[in-house]
CSV table of C-alpha atoms and ligand atoms in Angstrom, one decimal:
chain,number,residue,atom,x,y,z
A,1,MET,CA,0.0,0.0,0.0
A,2,ASP,CA,1.2,3.5,-0.8
A,3,ALA,CA,2.5,5.0,2.3
A,4,PHE,CA,1.0,8.4,1.4
A,5,PRO,CA,-2.5,7.8,0.0
A,6,ASP,CA,-3.8,10.6,-2.1
A,7,TYR,CA,-7.1,10.8,-0.1
A,8,SER,CA,-5.1,11.3,3.2
A,9,LEU,CA,-3.0,14.0,1.6
A,10,ARG,CA,-6.1,15.8,0.3
A,11,GLU,CA,-7.6,15.7,3.7
A,12,VAL,CA,-4.6,16.9,5.5
A,13,ALA,CA,-4.1,19.8,2.9
A,14,GLN,CA,-7.6,20.8,3.4
A,15,GLN,CA,-7.6,20.6,7.3
A,16,VAL,CA,-4.0,21.6,8.1
A,17,GLY,CA,-3.2,23.7,5.1
A,18,THR,CA,0.0,23.8,3.1
A,19,PRO,CA,3.1,23.7,3.0
A,20,CYS,CA,3.0,20.8,5.3
A,21,TYR,CA,5.4,17.9,6.1
A,22,VAL,CA,3.7,14.5,6.2
A,23,TYR,CA,5.5,11.5,7.8
A,24,ASP,CA,4.4,7.8,7.6
A,25,ARG,CA,4.9,6.0,10.8
A,26,GLY,CA,4.9,2.5,9.2
A,27,ARG,CA,7.7,3.5,6.9
A,28,ILE,CA,9.8,4.8,9.8
A,29,GLU,CA,9.2,1.6,11.7
A,30,GLN,CA,10.2,-0.6,8.6
A,31,ASN,CA,13.3,1.4,7.9
A,32,TYR,CA,14.4,1.1,11.5
A,33,ALA,CA,13.7,-2.7,11.6
A,34,ARG,CA,15.7,-3.2,8.4
A,35,LEU,CA,18.7,-1.4,9.8
A,36,VAL,CA,18.6,-3.3,13.0
A,37,SER,CA,18.3,-6.7,11.2
A,38,ALA,CA,21.0,-5.8,8.6
A,39,LEU,CA,23.5,-4.0,10.9
A,40,LEU,CA,23.3,-5.9,14.1
A,41,PRO,CA,23.9,-9.5,13.8
A,42,HIS,CA,22.6,-9.8,17.3
A,43,PRO,CA,20.9,-7.0,19.5
A,44,SER,CA,23.6,-7.4,22.2
A,45,VAL,CA,26.4,-6.6,19.9
A,46,GLY,CA,25.5,-2.9,19.3
A,47,ARG,CA,22.9,-0.4,18.9
A,48,ILE,CA,21.3,2.1,16.4
A,49,CYS,CA,21.7,5.6,17.6
A,50,TYR,CA,19.3,7.6,15.5
A,51,SER,CA,20.9,10.9,14.3
A,52,VAL,CA,18.5,13.5,15.6
A,53,LYS,CA,19.5,16.3,13.2
A,54,ALA,CA,17.8,14.5,10.3
A,55,ASN,CA,14.3,14.9,11.8
A,56,SER,CA,14.0,16.1,15.4
A,57,ASN,CA,10.2,16.2,15.8
A,58,LEU,CA,9.5,15.0,19.4
A,59,SER,CA,6.9,12.5,18.2
A,60,VAL,CA,9.4,11.0,15.6
A,61,LEU,CA,11.9,10.8,18.5
A,62,ARG,CA,9.3,9.1,20.8
A,63,LEU,CA,8.5,6.6,18.1
A,64,LEU,CA,12.1,5.7,17.6
A,65,HIS,CA,12.7,5.6,21.4
A,66,ASN,CA,9.8,3.1,21.8
A,67,LEU,CA,11.4,1.0,19.0
A,68,GLY,CA,14.5,0.8,21.1
A,69,ALA,CA,16.8,3.4,19.4
A,70,GLY,CA,19.5,5.3,21.2
A,71,PHE,CA,20.2,8.9,19.9
A,72,ASP,CA,23.1,10.9,18.4
A,73,VAL,CA,22.7,14.5,19.4
A,74,VAL,CA,24.8,17.6,18.7
A,75,SER,CA,23.5,20.3,20.9
A,76,ILE,CA,21.8,21.1,24.1
A,77,GLY,CA,18.6,21.5,22.1
A,78,GLU,CA,18.8,18.0,20.6
A,79,LEU,CA,19.9,16.6,24.0
A,80,ARG,CA,16.7,18.2,25.7
A,81,ARG,CA,14.5,16.9,22.8
A,82,VAL,CA,15.5,13.3,23.2
A,83,LEU,CA,15.2,13.5,27.0
A,84,LEU,CA,11.7,14.9,26.6
A,85,ALA,CA,10.9,12.1,24.2
A,86,GLY,CA,11.6,9.6,26.9
A,87,ALA,CA,15.2,8.5,26.2
A,88,ALA,CA,17.4,7.6,29.1
A,89,PRO,CA,20.6,9.8,29.3
A,90,ALA,CA,22.6,6.6,29.0
A,91,ASP,CA,21.1,6.0,25.5
A,92,VAL,CA,22.6,9.4,24.3
A,93,VAL,CA,25.7,9.9,22.3
A,94,PHE,CA,26.6,13.7,22.6
A,95,ALA,CA,28.7,14.6,19.5
A,96,GLY,CA,29.8,17.8,17.6
A,97,VAL,CA,32.9,19.5,16.6
A,98,GLY,CA,32.4,22.7,18.5
A,99,LYS,CA,30.7,22.1,21.9
A,100,ARG,CA,30.4,25.1,24.2
A,101,GLU,CA,31.3,24.8,27.8
A,102,ASP,CA,27.6,24.9,28.8
A,103,GLU,CA,26.9,22.1,26.4
A,104,LEU,CA,29.6,19.9,27.8
A,105,ILE,CA,28.3,20.7,31.4
A,106,ALA,CA,24.7,19.9,30.1
A,107,ALA,CA,25.9,16.6,28.7
A,108,LEU,CA,27.8,15.8,31.9
A,109,ASP,CA,24.9,16.8,34.3
A,110,ALA,CA,22.5,14.8,32.3
A,111,GLY,CA,24.6,11.7,32.4
A,112,ALA,CA,25.1,11.2,28.7
A,113,GLY,CA,26.2,7.7,27.9
A,114,TRP,CA,28.9,9.0,25.6
A,115,ILE,CA,30.5,12.2,24.7
A,116,ASN,CA,32.4,12.1,21.4
A,117,VAL,CA,35.4,14.3,21.6
A,118,GLU,CA,36.8,16.1,18.5
A,119,SER,CA,40.0,17.8,19.7
A,120,PRO,CA,42.8,17.5,22.3
A,121,GLN,CA,41.6,20.8,23.8
A,122,GLU,CA,38.1,19.6,24.1
A,123,LEU,CA,39.3,16.4,25.9
A,124,HIS,CA,41.3,18.6,28.3
A,125,ALA,CA,38.2,21.0,29.0
A,126,LEU,CA,35.9,18.1,29.4
A,127,SER,CA,38.1,16.2,31.8
A,128,ASP,CA,38.5,19.4,34.0
A,129,LEU,CA,34.7,19.9,34.0
A,130,ALA,CA,34.1,16.3,34.9
A,131,CYS,CA,36.7,16.3,37.7
A,132,ALA,CA,35.1,19.5,39.1
A,133,ARG,CA,31.9,17.5,39.4
A,134,GLY,CA,33.5,14.4,40.8
A,135,ARG,CA,32.7,12.5,37.6
A,136,VAL,CA,34.4,10.2,35.2
A,137,GLN,CA,32.7,10.7,31.7
A,138,GLN,CA,32.9,7.9,29.2
A,139,VAL,CA,34.2,9.3,25.9
A,140,ALA,CA,35.0,8.2,22.4
A,141,LEU,CA,37.6,10.0,20.5
A,142,ARG,CA,36.4,10.9,16.9
A,143,ILE,CA,39.2,10.2,14.6
A,144,ASN,CA,39.7,11.6,11.1
A,145,PRO,CA,40.3,8.3,9.2
A,146,ASN,CA,41.3,10.1,5.9
A,147,VAL,CA,38.8,8.1,3.8
A,148,ASP,CA,37.1,9.5,0.8
A,149,PRO,CA,33.4,8.7,0.9
A,150,HIS,CA,32.7,9.6,-2.8
A,151,THR,CA,29.8,11.9,-2.0
A,152,HIS,CA,28.9,15.7,-2.5
A,153,ARG,CA,31.7,17.7,-1.1
A,154,HIS,CA,29.5,19.3,1.6
A,155,MET,CA,28.7,15.9,2.9
A,156,ALA,CA,32.2,14.5,3.2
A,157,THR,CA,33.5,14.6,6.7
A,158,GLY,CA,36.3,12.1,7.0
A,159,THR,CA,38.8,13.2,4.5
A,160,GLY,CA,42.2,14.3,5.9
A,161,THR,CA,41.6,18.1,5.7
A,162,SER,CA,38.1,18.2,7.0
A,163,LYS,CA,37.3,20.1,10.3
A,164,PHE,CA,36.0,16.9,11.9
A,165,GLY,CA,37.9,14.5,14.2
A,166,ILE,CA,41.4,14.2,15.5
A,167,GLU,CA,44.3,13.1,13.5
A,168,ILE,CA,45.2,9.5,14.3
A,169,GLU,CA,48.6,10.1,15.9
A,170,GLN,CA,47.3,12.8,18.0
A,171,ALA,CA,44.4,10.6,19.2
A,172,LEU,CA,46.9,7.9,20.1
A,173,ALA,CA,49.1,10.4,21.9
A,174,LEU,CA,46.0,11.4,24.1
A,175,VAL,CA,45.4,7.8,24.8
A,176,ALA,CA,49.0,7.3,25.9
A,177,ARG,CA,48.7,10.3,28.2
A,178,ARG,CA,45.1,9.4,29.5
A,179,ASN,CA,46.3,9.7,33.1
A,180,ASP,CA,46.5,13.4,32.5
A,181,TYR,CA,42.8,13.4,31.9
A,182,PRO,CA,41.3,11.8,35.0
A,183,GLY,CA,37.8,13.1,34.3
A,184,VAL,CA,37.4,10.9,31.2
A,185,ALA,CA,37.5,7.3,30.4
A,186,ILE,CA,38.4,6.9,26.7
A,187,ASN,CA,36.4,3.6,26.1
A,188,GLY,CA,35.6,4.3,22.4
A,189,ILE,CA,36.7,5.3,18.9
A,190,HIS,CA,34.3,7.1,16.6
A,191,VAL,CA,34.3,7.6,12.9
A,192,HIS,CA,31.7,9.2,10.6
A,193,ILE,CA,33.0,9.5,7.0
A,194,GLY,CA,30.1,11.5,5.5
A,195,SER,CA,26.5,11.4,4.3
A,196,MET,CA,24.8,9.9,1.2
A,197,VAL,CA,27.6,7.2,1.1
A,198,ASN,CA,26.5,4.5,-1.4
A,199,GLU,CA,29.5,2.3,-1.5
A,200,VAL,CA,30.9,-0.6,0.6
A,201,ALA,CA,34.5,0.3,0.3
A,202,PRO,CA,34.5,3.6,2.4
A,203,TYR,CA,32.8,1.9,5.3
A,204,GLU,CA,35.3,-1.1,5.0
A,205,ASP,CA,38.2,1.4,4.9
A,206,ALA,CA,36.9,3.5,7.8
A,207,ALA,CA,36.2,0.3,9.9
A,208,ARG,CA,39.7,-1.0,9.2
A,209,VAL,CA,41.4,2.3,10.1
A,210,ALA,CA,39.4,2.6,13.3
A,211,LEU,CA,39.9,-1.0,14.3
A,212,ASP,CA,43.8,-0.5,13.8
A,213,VAL,CA,43.6,2.5,16.1
A,214,ILE,CA,41.7,0.4,18.6
A,215,THR,CA,44.4,-2.3,18.4
A,216,ARG,CA,47.1,0.4,19.1
A,217,CYS,CA,45.1,1.9,21.9
A,218,ARG,CA,44.9,-1.5,23.5
A,219,GLU,CA,48.7,-1.9,23.1
A,220,LEU,CA,48.9,1.3,25.1
A,221,GLY,CA,46.9,-0.3,27.9
A,222,ALA,CA,43.6,1.4,27.2
A,223,THR,CA,40.2,-0.4,27.6
A,224,ILE,CA,38.3,0.2,24.4
A,225,THR,CA,34.9,-1.4,24.4
A,226,THR,CA,33.1,0.3,21.6
A,227,LEU,CA,33.4,1.4,18.0
A,228,ASN,CA,31.1,4.0,16.7
A,229,LEU,CA,31.0,3.7,12.9
A,230,GLY,CA,28.8,6.7,12.3
A,231,GLY,CA,25.9,7.0,9.9
A,232,GLY,CA,25.7,8.3,6.3
A,233,PHE,CA,23.9,5.5,4.5
A,234,GLY,CA,22.7,6.8,1.2
A,235,VAL,CA,19.1,6.6,0.0
A,236,ALA,CA,17.9,6.7,-3.6
A,237,TYR,CA,16.1,10.0,-4.1
A,238,ARG,CA,15.3,9.0,-7.7
A,239,PRO,CA,14.5,5.6,-9.1
A,240,ASP,CA,17.7,5.6,-11.1
A,241,GLN,CA,19.9,6.4,-8.1
A,242,PRO,CA,21.8,3.8,-6.0
A,243,GLU,CA,21.2,3.4,-2.4
A,244,ALA,CA,23.6,2.2,0.3
A,245,PRO,CA,24.0,-1.6,0.1
A,246,ILE,CA,23.5,-1.9,3.8
A,247,GLU,CA,23.6,-5.7,4.1
A,248,ALA,CA,26.8,-5.8,2.0
A,249,ILE,CA,28.4,-3.0,4.3
A,250,ALA,CA,27.5,-5.1,7.3
A,251,GLU,CA,29.0,-8.2,5.7
A,252,ALA,CA,32.2,-6.3,5.0
A,253,VAL,CA,32.7,-4.7,8.4
A,254,TRP,CA,31.5,-7.4,10.8
A,255,PRO,CA,34.2,-10.1,10.5
A,256,PRO,CA,37.1,-7.7,11.7
A,257,ILE,CA,34.8,-6.2,14.3
A,258,ARG,CA,34.0,-9.6,15.7
A,259,ARG,CA,37.8,-10.4,15.9
A,260,ALA,CA,38.4,-7.2,17.8
A,261,GLY,CA,35.5,-8.0,20.2
A,262,VAL,CA,34.0,-4.6,20.4
A,263,GLN,CA,30.4,-3.3,20.6
A,264,VAL,CA,29.3,-1.2,17.6
A,265,LEU,CA,27.2,1.9,17.5
A,266,PHE,CA,25.7,3.2,14.2
A,267,GLU,CA,24.2,6.7,13.7
A,268,PRO,CA,21.9,6.7,10.7
A,269,GLY,CA,19.6,9.5,10.3
A,270,ARG,CA,18.5,9.8,6.6
A,271,ALA,CA,18.1,5.9,6.1
A,272,ILE,CA,15.4,6.0,8.8
A,273,VAL,CA,13.4,9.0,7.9
A,274,ALA,CA,14.1,10.3,4.3
A,275,ASP,CA,11.6,8.2,2.4
A,276,ALA,CA,9.2,8.3,5.3
A,277,GLY,CA,8.4,11.9,4.7
A,278,VAL,CA,6.9,14.2,2.0
A,279,LEU,CA,6.5,17.9,1.7
A,280,LEU,CA,2.9,18.7,0.6
A,281,THR,CA,2.5,21.9,-1.3
A,282,ARG,CA,-0.1,23.7,-3.4
A,283,VAL,CA,0.2,25.3,-6.8
A,284,LEU,CA,-0.3,29.1,-6.6
A,285,TYR,CA,0.3,30.1,-10.2
A,286,THR,CA,1.6,28.8,-13.5
A,287,LYS,CA,3.4,31.0,-16.1
A,288,ALA,CA,6.0,30.9,-18.9
A,289,ASN,CA,9.1,33.1,-18.9
A,290,GLY,CA,11.4,33.0,-21.9
A,291,GLY,CA,10.1,29.6,-22.8
A,292,VAL,CA,10.5,28.1,-19.3
A,293,ASN,CA,7.3,26.8,-17.8
A,294,TYR,CA,7.1,27.9,-14.1
A,295,VAL,CA,5.0,26.3,-11.4
A,296,VAL,CA,4.9,28.6,-8.3
A,297,VAL,CA,4.1,26.7,-5.2
A,298,ASP,CA,3.6,27.7,-1.6
A,299,ALA,CA,6.6,25.8,-0.2
A,300,GLY,CA,10.0,27.4,-0.7
A,301,MET,CA,13.6,27.0,0.0
A,302,ASN,CA,13.0,28.1,3.6
A,303,ASP,CA,10.9,24.8,4.0
A,304,LEU,CA,13.3,22.6,2.0
A,305,ILE,CA,16.7,23.9,1.4
A,306,ARG,CA,18.4,20.8,0.0
A,307,PRO,CA,17.8,21.5,-3.7
A,308,ALA,CA,19.3,25.0,-3.3
A,309,LEU,CA,22.1,24.0,-0.9
A,310,TYR,CA,23.3,20.7,-2.6
A,311,GLY,CA,21.6,20.6,-6.0
A,312,ALA,CA,19.6,17.9,-4.4
A,313,VAL,CA,17.0,16.3,-6.7
A,314,HIS,CA,13.7,15.4,-5.1
A,315,GLY,CA,10.9,13.7,-7.0
A,316,VAL,CA,7.6,15.6,-7.5
A,317,SER,CA,4.3,14.2,-8.2
A,318,LEU,CA,0.7,15.4,-8.4
A,319,VAL,CA,-1.9,14.4,-5.8
A,320,SER,CA,-4.6,13.0,-8.1
A,321,ARG,CA,-7.6,15.3,-8.6
A,322,VAL,CA,-11.1,14.7,-9.9
A,323,SER,CA,-10.7,16.3,-13.2
A,324,GLU,CA,-9.2,14.2,-16.0
A,325,MET,CA,-5.5,14.1,-16.3
A,326,SER,CA,-4.3,16.1,-19.3
A,327,GLU,CA,-1.1,16.0,-21.2
A,328,VAL,CA,2.2,16.5,-19.5
A,329,SER,CA,4.7,19.4,-19.7
A,330,ARG,CA,8.2,20.1,-18.6
A,331,VAL,CA,8.2,22.5,-15.7
A,332,SER,CA,10.3,24.1,-13.0
A,333,VAL,CA,8.7,24.0,-9.6
A,334,VAL,CA,9.7,27.1,-7.7
A,335,GLY,CA,8.9,28.6,-4.3
A,336,PRO,CA,7.8,32.2,-3.3
A,337,VAL,CA,11.1,33.1,-1.7
A,338,CYS,CA,12.7,36.1,-3.3
A,339,GLU,CA,15.9,34.2,-4.5
A,340,SER,CA,16.6,32.9,-7.9
A,341,GLY,CA,17.8,29.8,-6.2
A,342,ASP,CA,14.4,29.0,-4.7
A,343,VAL,CA,13.8,26.1,-7.2
A,344,LEU,CA,12.4,22.9,-5.6
A,345,ALA,CA,12.6,20.8,-8.9
A,346,GLU,CA,14.0,21.8,-12.2
A,347,GLY,CA,12.7,20.6,-15.6
A,348,VAL,CA,10.5,17.9,-14.4
A,349,LEU,CA,7.7,16.3,-16.4
A,350,LEU,CA,4.2,16.8,-14.7
A,351,PRO,CA,0.6,16.8,-15.9
A,352,VAL,CA,-0.4,20.3,-17.0
A,353,LEU,CA,-1.0,21.9,-13.6
A,354,GLN,CA,-3.7,24.3,-12.5
A,355,ARG,CA,-4.0,26.7,-9.6
A,356,GLY,CA,-4.9,24.9,-6.5
A,357,ASP,CA,-3.4,21.5,-7.5
A,358,LEU,CA,-1.5,19.7,-4.8
A,359,LEU,CA,2.0,18.5,-5.3
A,360,VAL,CA,4.0,16.1,-3.2
A,361,ILE,CA,7.8,16.5,-2.9
A,362,HIS,CA,9.2,13.1,-2.1
A,363,HIS,CA,11.9,11.9,0.3
A,364,ALA,CA,11.6,15.0,2.4
A,365,GLY,CA,11.5,13.3,5.8
A,366,ALA,CA,15.3,13.8,6.4
A,367,TYR,CA,17.0,17.3,6.6
A,368,GLY,CA,13.7,18.9,5.5
A,369,MET,CA,11.9,20.5,8.5
A,370,SER,CA,15.1,20.2,10.6
A,371,MET,CA,16.8,22.7,8.2
A,372,ALA,CA,13.9,24.9,7.8
A,373,SER,CA,14.2,28.6,8.4
A,374,ASN,CA,12.0,31.6,8.7
A,375,TYR,CA,13.7,33.5,5.8
A,376,ASN,CA,11.3,36.0,4.2
A,377,THR,CA,9.5,35.9,7.7
A,378,ARG,CA,7.7,32.8,6.7
A,379,PRO,CA,6.4,30.6,9.5
A,380,ARG,CA,7.8,27.0,9.5
A,381,ALA,CA,5.3,24.4,8.1
A,382,ALA,CA,3.1,22.1,9.9
A,383,GLU,CA,4.1,18.4,10.5
A,384,VAL,CA,1.6,15.6,10.4
A,385,LEU,CA,2.1,11.9,11.2
A,386,LEU,CA,0.2,9.3,9.2
A,387,GLN,CA,-0.7,5.8,10.6
A,388,GLY,CA,-2.7,3.9,8.0
A,389,ASP,CA,-5.8,5.9,7.3
A,390,ALA,CA,-5.4,8.0,10.5
A,391,TRP,CA,-3.3,11.1,10.9
A,392,ARG,CA,-2.5,13.6,13.5
A,393,VAL,CA,-0.7,17.0,13.7
A,394,ILE,CA,2.6,16.6,15.5
A,395,ARG,CA,3.6,20.2,15.2
A,396,PRO,CA,1.3,23.0,14.1
A,397,ARG,CA,2.2,25.6,11.6
A,398,GLU,CA,4.2,28.3,13.4
A,399,ALA,CA,2.1,31.2,14.4
A,400,ILE,CA,3.1,34.2,12.4
A,401,GLU,CA,3.2,36.5,15.5
A,402,ALA,CA,5.6,34.1,17.1
A,403,LEU,CA,8.3,35.1,14.5
A,404,TRP,CA,8.5,38.7,15.8
A,405,ALA,CA,7.2,38.4,19.4
A,406,PRO,CA,10.7,38.3,21.0
A,407,GLU,CA,11.7,41.5,19.1
A,408,VAL,CA,8.5,43.3,20.3
A,409,GLU,CA,9.6,42.7,23.8
A,410,CYS,CA,12.8,44.6,23.3
A,411,LEU,CA,12.0,46.8,20.5
A,412,TYR,CA,14.6,49.7,20.1
A,413,GLN,CA,12.7,53.0,20.3
A,414,ALA,CA,15.0,55.0,17.9
A,415,ASP,CA,13.2,58.2,18.6
A,416,SER,CA,13.0,58.0,22.5
B,1,LLP,N1,26.7,11.0,12.5
B,1,LLP,C1,27.4,12.2,12.3
B,1,LLP,C2,28.6,12.5,13.2
B,1,LLP,C3,27.0,13.1,11.5
B,1,LLP,O1,27.6,14.3,11.3
B,1,LLP,C4,25.8,12.9,10.7
B,1,LLP,C5,25.3,13.8,9.6
B,1,LLP,C6,25.1,11.6,10.9
B,1,LLP,C7,25.6,10.8,11.8
B,1,LLP,C8,23.8,11.3,10.2
B,1,LLP,O2,24.1,11.1,8.8
B,1,LLP,P1,23.0,10.4,7.9
B,1,LLP,O3,22.8,8.9,8.2
B,1,LLP,O4,21.7,11.2,8.0
B,1,LLP,O5,23.5,10.7,6.5
B,1,LLP,N2,22.0,18.2,5.6
B,1,LLP,C9,22.5,17.2,4.8
B,1,LLP,C10,23.3,16.2,5.5
B,1,LLP,C11,24.3,16.6,6.5
B,1,LLP,C12,24.6,15.5,7.4
B,1,LLP,C13,25.3,16.0,8.5
B,1,LLP,N3,25.8,14.9,9.5
B,1,LLP,C14,21.4,16.8,3.8
B,1,LLP,O6,20.4,17.4,3.7
B,1,LLP,O7,21.8,15.9,3.0
């Protein structure tokens, strides 16, 4: 059964309005179950820690918590979200290349299961903060494995010159001097090579590099229990695109992991939620300029920035209407934002559209709403969760007054 039946989408558009994100609970559950069965040969050997940045709606987090997921968070905000959703602090991996002191304190005070450390200075700061609280915090060192994930350059994080992680020799030097850092227990090694990775080899290489580091840490006397292999599994945004061969990746990485005798954490975001979400939008106007057919819709780059930011291609389709389908035409689907880059889909074939038609932008469940902004003082879209034929609003459309309310409170009176 189609996860997003047209009659439900029409009902949602009518009652909630557009633009609106719509997520399918069943698809999220299926995606999570597939990852667990493919990536974890046995539940006791590791955990899926969902990467909250992909879609941080509380109801989505609650759903994943109920399914047994842990969480990868990168800010106080994400930490507080997962705790609100019901996660135990021990289920949380607190990551991020630039954690402020208040964020380290929040992670320590909450009792985060892991803090992933990305620089020698951060390890120092964290150890001092933990000591001051009489705590020993479990940490993983994020290493820079210098592996090319063959993805968009904005999504590669594990190449030698990227800002992420610690150079391997530096990480080993920290492990050798671990007695200088009594507030931390370095029990893990973390790698994340990038996003939209569709090949086995980069994961195999990253695992090999990380396991080699683990061997060397152990030679230095450290107790390494855990390898965090990150996320980044690619999904097919178009039928002709590849997707990450997750089963083959697991087959390649597990034999050496088993030999090393470590637990494994994976941090997928997109692979759990991308195809479980669509952006529902309504056609405002159609017109032709210089031979280009434009369809102006009510969702813009502030709602879904991926096409403008990465040249990402999302499928677009028409929610069926009562009147007969006419012939097709090639159109660019553009948003209302005052930027030439506000193009949601370029040169796509769609039935000839009319004002008021409903369009669906596919694979918008990951990095859609979580990257939305208020640019052009536009309220962020509503979010709806479908379950079979039933649906419910899981975040109402932002009230327009909420966009300026904090400024009204401290309005600068230039003339007084
Ligand atoms: N772990 C770490 C350390 C990460 O930095 C990320 C994503 C993930 C896990 C989850 O990656 P995933 O499985 O979702 O690919 N905004 C971009 C993607 C940037 C991802 C940033 N980090 C997009 O719209 O495609």
